[in-house]
């Protein structure tokens, strides 16, 4: 049986530790509660240890904070310089991520922007 990714383990531990709780726009964005589930649901299929499209993996926090073929995925404190953010908010279909499936919602994009800014 293959070992689960560190991101999946983190999500499972988070789910076991507690349920959903209301979050306001002023609250800090939780990587574990808000960002990791989006990465797992929408990104990890193409950015994992087997596929790593664009040289980027998002199946662990360490990999997410590393570099892909286009440079750093996340530039802490500056969403505009973060390739991940630029790609998820792009209106150009060929550049926008996720490449397959519907674009992220404005609320989901806002979570990434707030998380990167923090």
Coordinates of C-alpha atoms in Angstrom, one line a residue, residues 42-109:
X42 CA -7.8 21.2 -7.2
X43 CA -4.0 21.0 -7.7
X44 CA -2.3 17.9 -6.4
X45 CA -3.5 15.7 -9.3
X46 CA -1.2 17.5 -11.7
X47 CA 1.5 18.7 -9.2
X48 CA 2.6 15.7 -7.2
X49 CA 5.6 13.4 -6.9
X50 CA 4.7 11.4 -10.0
X51 CA 3.6 14.2 -12.4
X52 CA 4.9 17.6 -11.1
X53 CA 3.6 19.7 -14.1
X54 CA 5.7 22.8 -14.6
X55 CA 8.3 21.3 -12.2
X56 CA 6.0 22.2 -9.3
X57 CA 4.7 19.9 -6.5
X58 CA 2.1 20.9 -4.0
X59 CA 1.8 17.6 -2.2
X60 CA 3.7 19.0 0.8
X61 CA 4.2 22.5 2.3
X62 CA 7.9 22.3 1.7
X63 CA 7.4 21.6 -2.0
X64 CA 4.8 24.3 -2.3
X65 CA 7.2 26.8 -0.9
X66 CA 9.9 25.7 -3.3
X67 CA 10.3 26.5 -7.0
X68 CA 8.8 25.2 -10.2
X69 CA 10.0 25.8 -13.7
X70 CA 8.7 29.4 -13.5
X71 CA 10.4 30.3 -10.2
X72 CA 9.0 30.4 -6.7
X73 CA 5.4 29.4 -6.4
X74 CA 4.9 31.6 -3.4
X75 CA 6.6 34.9 -2.6
X76 CA 5.6 35.5 1.0
X77 CA 3.9 38.8 1.5
X78 CA 3.5 39.5 -2.2
X79 CA 0.7 37.7 -4.1
X80 CA 1.5 39.6 -7.3
X81 CA 5.0 38.1 -7.4
X82 CA 3.7 34.6 -6.5
X83 CA 3.5 32.4 -9.6
X84 CA 0.8 30.3 -7.9
X85 CA -1.4 33.4 -7.3
X86 CA -0.8 34.9 -10.8
X87 CA -1.8 31.6 -12.3
X88 CA -5.0 31.0 -10.3
X89 CA -6.3 34.5 -10.9
X90 CA -5.3 34.8 -14.6
X91 CA -8.2 35.5 -17.0
X92 CA -6.2 33.9 -19.9
X93 CA -7.4 30.3 -20.2
X94 CA -4.0 29.0 -21.3
X95 CA -2.3 30.4 -18.3
X96 CA -4.9 29.9 -15.6
X97 CA -4.7 27.1 -13.1
X98 CA -6.1 24.7 -12.5
X99 CA -5.7 23.8 -16.2
X100 CA -8.4 21.1 -16.0
X101 CA -11.8 21.9 -14.5
X102 CA -13.4 25.1 -13.4
X103 CA -11.4 28.1 -12.3
X104 CA -11.2 28.7 -8.6
X105 CA -14.0 30.9 -7.2
X106 CA -13.3 34.5 -6.2
X107 CA -13.6 33.5 -2.6
X108 CA -11.0 30.7 -3.0
X109 CA -8.7 33.1 -4.9

